[in-house]
Tab-separated table of C-alpha atoms in Angstrom:
chain	number	residue	atom	x	y	z
A	1	UNK	CA	0.000	0.000	0.000
A	2	UNK	CA	2.800	2.451	0.830
A	3	UNK	CA	4.429	1.682	-2.524
A	4	UNK	CA	1.140	2.364	-4.333
A	5	UNK	CA	0.739	5.698	-2.533
A	6	UNK	CA	4.308	6.691	-3.384
A	7	UNK	CA	3.738	5.863	-7.049
A	8	UNK	CA	0.537	7.915	-7.026
A	9	UNK	CA	2.394	10.838	-5.432
A	10	UNK	CA	5.083	10.655	-8.097
A	11	UNK	CA	2.393	10.810	-10.757
A	12	UNK	CA	0.936	13.837	-8.992
A	13	UNK	CA	4.285	15.656	-9.137
A	14	UNK	CA	5.562	15.175	-5.585
A	15	UNK	CA	9.263	14.360	-5.777
A	16	UNK	CA	10.412	14.763	-2.156
A	17	UNK	CA	8.838	12.931	0.725
A	18	UNK	CA	10.571	14.341	3.802
A	19	UNK	CA	8.030	15.778	6.243
A	20	UNK	CA	7.155	19.391	5.554
A	21	UNK	CA	8.976	19.605	2.214
A	22	UNK	CA	7.463	18.562	-1.114
A	23	UNK	CA	8.579	19.666	-4.549
A	24	UNK	CA	6.125	20.154	-7.419
A	25	UNK	CA	7.707	19.817	-10.823
A	26	UNK	CA	4.928	21.462	-12.867
A	27	UNK	CA	3.424	24.921	-13.034
A	28	UNK	CA	-0.131	24.313	-14.216
A	29	UNK	CA	-2.558	21.550	-13.261
A	30	UNK	CA	-5.472	20.521	-15.445
A	31	UNK	CA	-8.158	19.187	-13.113
A	32	UNK	CA	-10.565	16.938	-14.979
A	33	UNK	CA	-13.984	15.734	-13.910
A	34	UNK	CA	-15.846	13.048	-15.832
A	35	UNK	CA	-19.442	12.034	-15.797
A	36	UNK	CA	-20.075	8.453	-14.666
A	37	UNK	CA	-19.464	6.514	-17.850
A	38	UNK	CA	-20.604	3.176	-19.182
A	39	UNK	CA	-17.527	3.180	-21.424
A	40	UNK	CA	-14.382	2.245	-19.463
A	41	UNK	CA	-12.192	5.295	-18.836
A	42	UNK	CA	-9.163	3.155	-19.648
A	43	UNK	CA	-10.048	3.388	-23.341
A	44	UNK	CA	-11.395	6.949	-23.421
A	45	UNK	CA	-8.726	8.649	-21.320
A	46	UNK	CA	-5.859	6.463	-20.109
A	47	UNK	CA	-4.753	4.988	-23.443
A	48	UNK	CA	-5.290	8.304	-25.217
A	49	UNK	CA	-3.042	10.175	-22.777
A	50	UNK	CA	-0.353	7.492	-22.894
A	51	UNK	CA	-0.335	7.460	-26.697
A	52	UNK	CA	-0.896	11.095	-27.648
A	53	UNK	CA	0.752	12.899	-24.701
A	54	UNK	CA	3.527	10.656	-23.350
A	55	UNK	CA	5.454	13.651	-21.948
A	56	UNK	CA	2.556	14.858	-19.759
A	57	UNK	CA	2.266	13.262	-16.319
A	58	UNK	CA	-1.238	12.459	-15.143
A	59	UNK	CA	-3.147	10.475	-12.550
A	60	UNK	CA	-6.737	9.225	-12.498
A	61	UNK	CA	-8.916	7.707	-9.808
A	62	UNK	CA	-12.431	6.626	-10.842
A	63	UNK	CA	-14.069	9.671	-12.452
A	64	UNK	CA	-11.468	12.277	-11.390
A	65	UNK	CA	-8.102	12.962	-12.975
A	66	UNK	CA	-5.303	15.505	-13.012
A	67	UNK	CA	-2.740	16.280	-15.694
A	68	UNK	CA	0.509	18.199	-15.108
A	69	UNK	CA	1.319	20.857	-17.676
A	70	UNK	CA	4.343	23.133	-17.873
A	71	UNK	CA	2.436	26.170	-19.127
A	72	UNK	CA	-1.032	27.635	-19.504
A	73	UNK	CA	-0.773	27.237	-23.264
A	74	UNK	CA	-0.077	23.498	-22.926
A	75	UNK	CA	-2.986	23.080	-20.483
A	76	UNK	CA	-5.414	24.889	-22.806
A	77	UNK	CA	-4.232	22.813	-25.772
A	78	UNK	CA	-4.620	19.566	-23.837
A	79	UNK	CA	-8.099	20.524	-22.670
A	80	UNK	CA	-9.182	21.257	-26.242
A	81	UNK	CA	-7.844	17.896	-27.418
A	82	UNK	CA	-9.571	16.040	-24.590
A	83	UNK	CA	-12.880	17.696	-25.430
A	84	UNK	CA	-12.524	16.380	-28.984
A	85	UNK	CA	-11.537	12.931	-27.726
A	86	UNK	CA	-14.570	12.674	-25.465
A	87	UNK	CA	-16.883	13.981	-28.192
A	88	UNK	CA	-15.907	10.994	-30.355
A	89	UNK	CA	-17.698	8.774	-27.848
A	90	UNK	CA	-20.659	11.111	-27.409
A	91	UNK	CA	-19.303	12.255	-24.055
A	92	UNK	CA	-18.168	15.510	-22.477
A	93	UNK	CA	-16.020	16.627	-19.548
A	94	UNK	CA	-17.885	17.755	-16.453
A	95	UNK	CA	-18.186	21.556	-16.857
A	96	UNK	CA	-18.004	22.330	-13.117
A	97	UNK	CA	-15.238	19.935	-12.120
A	98	UNK	CA	-12.949	20.563	-15.088
A	99	UNK	CA	-10.609	23.539	-14.652
A	100	UNK	CA	-7.075	24.774	-15.170
A	101	UNK	CA	-5.262	25.438	-11.880
A	102	UNK	CA	-2.132	27.544	-11.395
A	103	UNK	CA	0.229	25.993	-8.821
A	104	UNK	CA	1.000	29.231	-7.031
A	105	UNK	CA	3.789	29.267	-4.446
A	106	UNK	CA	6.736	31.342	-3.288
A	107	UNK	CA	8.462	31.085	-6.682
A	108	UNK	CA	5.371	31.104	-8.918
A	109	UNK	CA	3.695	34.393	-8.030
A	110	UNK	CA	1.433	34.890	-11.037
A	111	UNK	CA	-2.328	35.288	-10.878
A	112	UNK	CA	-5.004	32.921	-12.146
A	113	UNK	CA	-8.689	32.317	-11.597
A	114	UNK	CA	-7.995	28.967	-9.903
A	115	UNK	CA	-5.045	28.365	-7.549
A	116	UNK	CA	-6.264	25.276	-5.673
A	117	UNK	CA	-8.032	21.990	-6.350
A	118	UNK	CA	-9.332	18.918	-4.529
A	119	UNK	CA	-8.249	15.366	-5.375
A	120	UNK	CA	-8.556	12.125	-3.402
A	121	UNK	CA	-9.758	13.919	-0.278
A	122	UNK	CA	-6.888	16.430	-0.338
A	123	UNK	CA	-6.889	20.138	-1.129
A	124	UNK	CA	-3.802	21.249	-3.052
A	125	UNK	CA	-2.907	24.925	-2.596
A	126	UNK	CA	-0.164	27.290	-1.428
A	127	UNK	CA	0.876	26.557	2.182
A	128	UNK	CA	3.649	27.423	4.572
A	129	UNK	CA	6.512	24.937	4.631
A	130	UNK	CA	9.923	24.599	6.267
A	131	UNK	CA	13.135	23.799	4.406
A	132	UNK	CA	15.970	21.628	5.712
A	133	UNK	CA	17.565	24.689	7.312
A	134	UNK	CA	14.432	25.540	9.296
A	135	UNK	CA	13.501	28.499	7.118
A	136	UNK	CA	9.869	29.154	6.222
A	137	UNK	CA	8.723	29.467	2.635
A	138	UNK	CA	5.539	29.008	0.590
A	139	UNK	CA	5.052	25.779	-1.334
A	140	UNK	CA	2.191	24.186	-3.253
A	141	UNK	CA	1.131	21.343	-0.957
A	142	UNK	CA	-1.725	18.929	-0.300
A	143	UNK	CA	-3.591	18.617	2.997
A	144	UNK	CA	-6.864	17.046	4.065
A	145	UNK	CA	-9.698	18.873	2.299
A	146	UNK	CA	-12.452	20.847	3.981
A	147	UNK	CA	-15.018	18.357	2.684
A	148	UNK	CA	-13.119	15.426	4.198
A	149	UNK	CA	-12.668	17.355	7.453
A	150	UNK	CA	-16.398	17.975	7.761
A	151	UNK	CA	-17.124	14.338	6.947
A	152	UNK	CA	-14.816	13.089	9.733
A	153	UNK	CA	-16.252	15.508	12.285
A	154	UNK	CA	-19.786	14.479	11.372
A	155	UNK	CA	-18.962	10.786	11.736
A	156	UNK	CA	-17.284	11.333	15.125
A	157	UNK	CA	-20.286	13.374	16.241
A	158	UNK	CA	-22.550	10.470	15.285
A	159	UNK	CA	-20.537	8.149	17.550
A	160	UNK	CA	-22.190	10.018	20.467
A	161	UNK	CA	-19.270	9.186	22.734
A	162	UNK	CA	-20.618	11.262	25.613
A	163	UNK	CA	-23.553	8.837	25.872
A	164	UNK	CA	-21.358	5.740	26.202
A	165	UNK	CA	-20.628	6.177	29.891
A	166	UNK	CA	-21.388	2.478	30.383
A	167	UNK	CA	-18.250	1.672	28.371
A	168	UNK	CA	-14.646	1.839	29.535
A	169	UNK	CA	-12.131	4.007	27.715
A	170	UNK	CA	-10.490	0.855	26.373
A	171	UNK	CA	-13.878	-0.349	25.081
A	172	UNK	CA	-14.322	2.894	23.161
A	173	UNK	CA	-10.812	2.658	21.735
A	174	UNK	CA	-11.499	-0.889	20.550
A	175	UNK	CA	-14.737	0.219	18.914
A	176	UNK	CA	-13.266	3.041	16.826
A	177	UNK	CA	-9.504	2.551	16.436
A	178	UNK	CA	-9.824	0.848	13.058
A	179	UNK	CA	-11.657	3.871	11.678
A	180	UNK	CA	-9.123	6.297	13.181
A	181	UNK	CA	-6.234	4.271	11.720
A	182	UNK	CA	-7.897	4.451	8.322
A	183	UNK	CA	-7.996	8.257	8.489
A	184	UNK	CA	-4.364	8.372	9.581
A	185	UNK	CA	-3.272	6.015	6.820
A	186	UNK	CA	-4.965	8.105	4.140
A	187	UNK	CA	-4.603	11.709	5.300
A	188	UNK	CA	-1.415	11.827	7.403
A	189	UNK	CA	1.027	11.569	4.497
A	190	UNK	CA	0.979	15.283	3.731
A	191	UNK	CA	0.714	18.304	6.026
A	192	UNK	CA	-0.391	16.081	8.894
A	193	UNK	CA	-0.958	19.018	11.230
A	194	UNK	CA	-4.223	19.723	9.389
A	195	UNK	CA	-5.420	16.186	10.092
A	196	UNK	CA	-4.385	16.390	13.751
A	197	UNK	CA	-6.611	19.434	14.192
A	198	UNK	CA	-9.513	17.269	13.061
A	199	UNK	CA	-8.591	14.267	15.206
A	200	UNK	CA	-8.370	16.440	18.312
A	201	UNK	CA	-12.127	16.691	17.989
A	202	UNK	CA	-12.204	13.041	19.100
A	203	UNK	CA	-10.473	14.054	22.317
A	204	UNK	CA	-12.974	16.884	22.781
A	205	UNK	CA	-15.750	14.290	22.639
A	206	UNK	CA	-13.838	11.993	24.998
A	207	UNK	CA	-13.581	14.844	27.508
A	208	UNK	CA	-17.380	15.029	27.501
A	209	UNK	CA	-17.436	11.265	28.056
A	210	UNK	CA	-15.129	11.680	31.088
A	211	UNK	CA	-17.379	14.400	32.506
A	212	UNK	CA	-20.454	12.166	32.304
A	213	UNK	CA	-18.742	9.020	33.575
A	214	UNK	CA	-16.926	10.414	36.632
A	215	UNK	CA	-18.734	12.725	39.054
A	216	UNK	CA	-15.464	14.114	40.419
A	217	UNK	CA	-14.382	15.129	36.913
A	218	UNK	CA	-17.405	17.127	35.772
A	219	UNK	CA	-15.214	20.209	35.348
A	220	UNK	CA	-13.998	20.376	31.739
A	221	UNK	CA	-10.519	21.373	32.909
A	222	UNK	CA	-10.266	18.411	35.290
A	223	UNK	CA	-11.632	16.025	32.663
A	224	UNK	CA	-9.122	17.262	30.082
A	225	UNK	CA	-6.245	16.915	32.567
A	226	UNK	CA	-7.349	13.347	33.402
A	227	UNK	CA	-7.508	12.407	29.721
A	228	UNK	CA	-4.054	13.878	29.051
A	229	UNK	CA	-2.610	11.815	31.886
A	230	UNK	CA	-4.123	8.645	30.438
A	231	UNK	CA	-2.761	9.498	26.987
A	232	UNK	CA	0.738	9.938	28.440
A	233	UNK	CA	0.572	6.637	30.346
A	234	UNK	CA	-1.012	4.646	27.522
A	235	UNK	CA	-0.209	6.370	24.217
A	236	UNK	CA	-1.112	3.235	22.277
A	237	UNK	CA	-4.709	3.098	23.507
A	238	UNK	CA	-6.073	5.316	20.731
A	239	UNK	CA	-4.498	5.285	17.288
A	240	UNK	CA	-4.155	9.059	17.110
A	241	UNK	CA	-2.602	9.292	20.594
A	242	UNK	CA	0.460	7.472	19.288
A	243	UNK	CA	0.809	10.175	16.650
A	244	UNK	CA	0.852	12.938	19.279
A	245	UNK	CA	3.974	11.329	20.776
A	246	UNK	CA	5.927	10.768	17.549
C-alpha cells in the first residue's frame, strides 16, 4: 500500500517525501472531472493520454483525474484535445469539475482564476513549509480537504461518545480505532498538522465522556487533565494518541 501511494504521489508531481517539504515539478494543473461513464475510462482517457501525450504526467482515480502541464498554453491545448476525444464517444467533460489550476507558491507568483483543487480527499494549494535549514517558505502542498474534514467531524459526532458512559475508555478505543487508523493512513502523508486538528475533535468528545462518567471530573478542565494523563501513560490506547507522541 505504501508503494502504491508513493507511485501515485510521483504521478501527482511530488518528488520529495521528507516531512514538511514537497517539490512540485509542474506549473499548471489541469483538473478533470468526468461524468459516470458506461464506457471504461481506460479506453477513453488512459490509453489516449499514454499514446498522444507521453510527456505529460497524469493520474486518475475513478471519475477524477489531473494532468501536469508546464504552461497555460499546454494546459489549454490539452483541454481542447480532450474535449474532442470525449466527443468521439458522445461524451463531455464535467463543466463544473474541469478547470485549469495555477500551482501558485513562493516562486510562482502569477495570478489565475484557480489556484487550488481537490483530489482524493486532499486540497492542493499554497501553504507554509519549512526547508531543511528551518527556514519558512511558501510551497504548493496537499492537505486534508475541507469536505473530508467535515465528513470526519460528522462521523465522530454520530458516535455520540458522551452517551457511552457504560463503556470503559479501552472499550471505546477498541470500537473506533480501526476507523481512526484508516484516516491516519490516508490523510497523514501530507501536512499532517491539518489532520491532527480534526482528530483532536475526538479528544474533545472523549472529555465530555469523562465528565459524564466520573462525578469528580465534571469540570472540563479536570476532565481534560485526566484524559491527558491517560494518553501519556497509555499512548497506544487510541491510534491518534500514538501520533501525538511521535
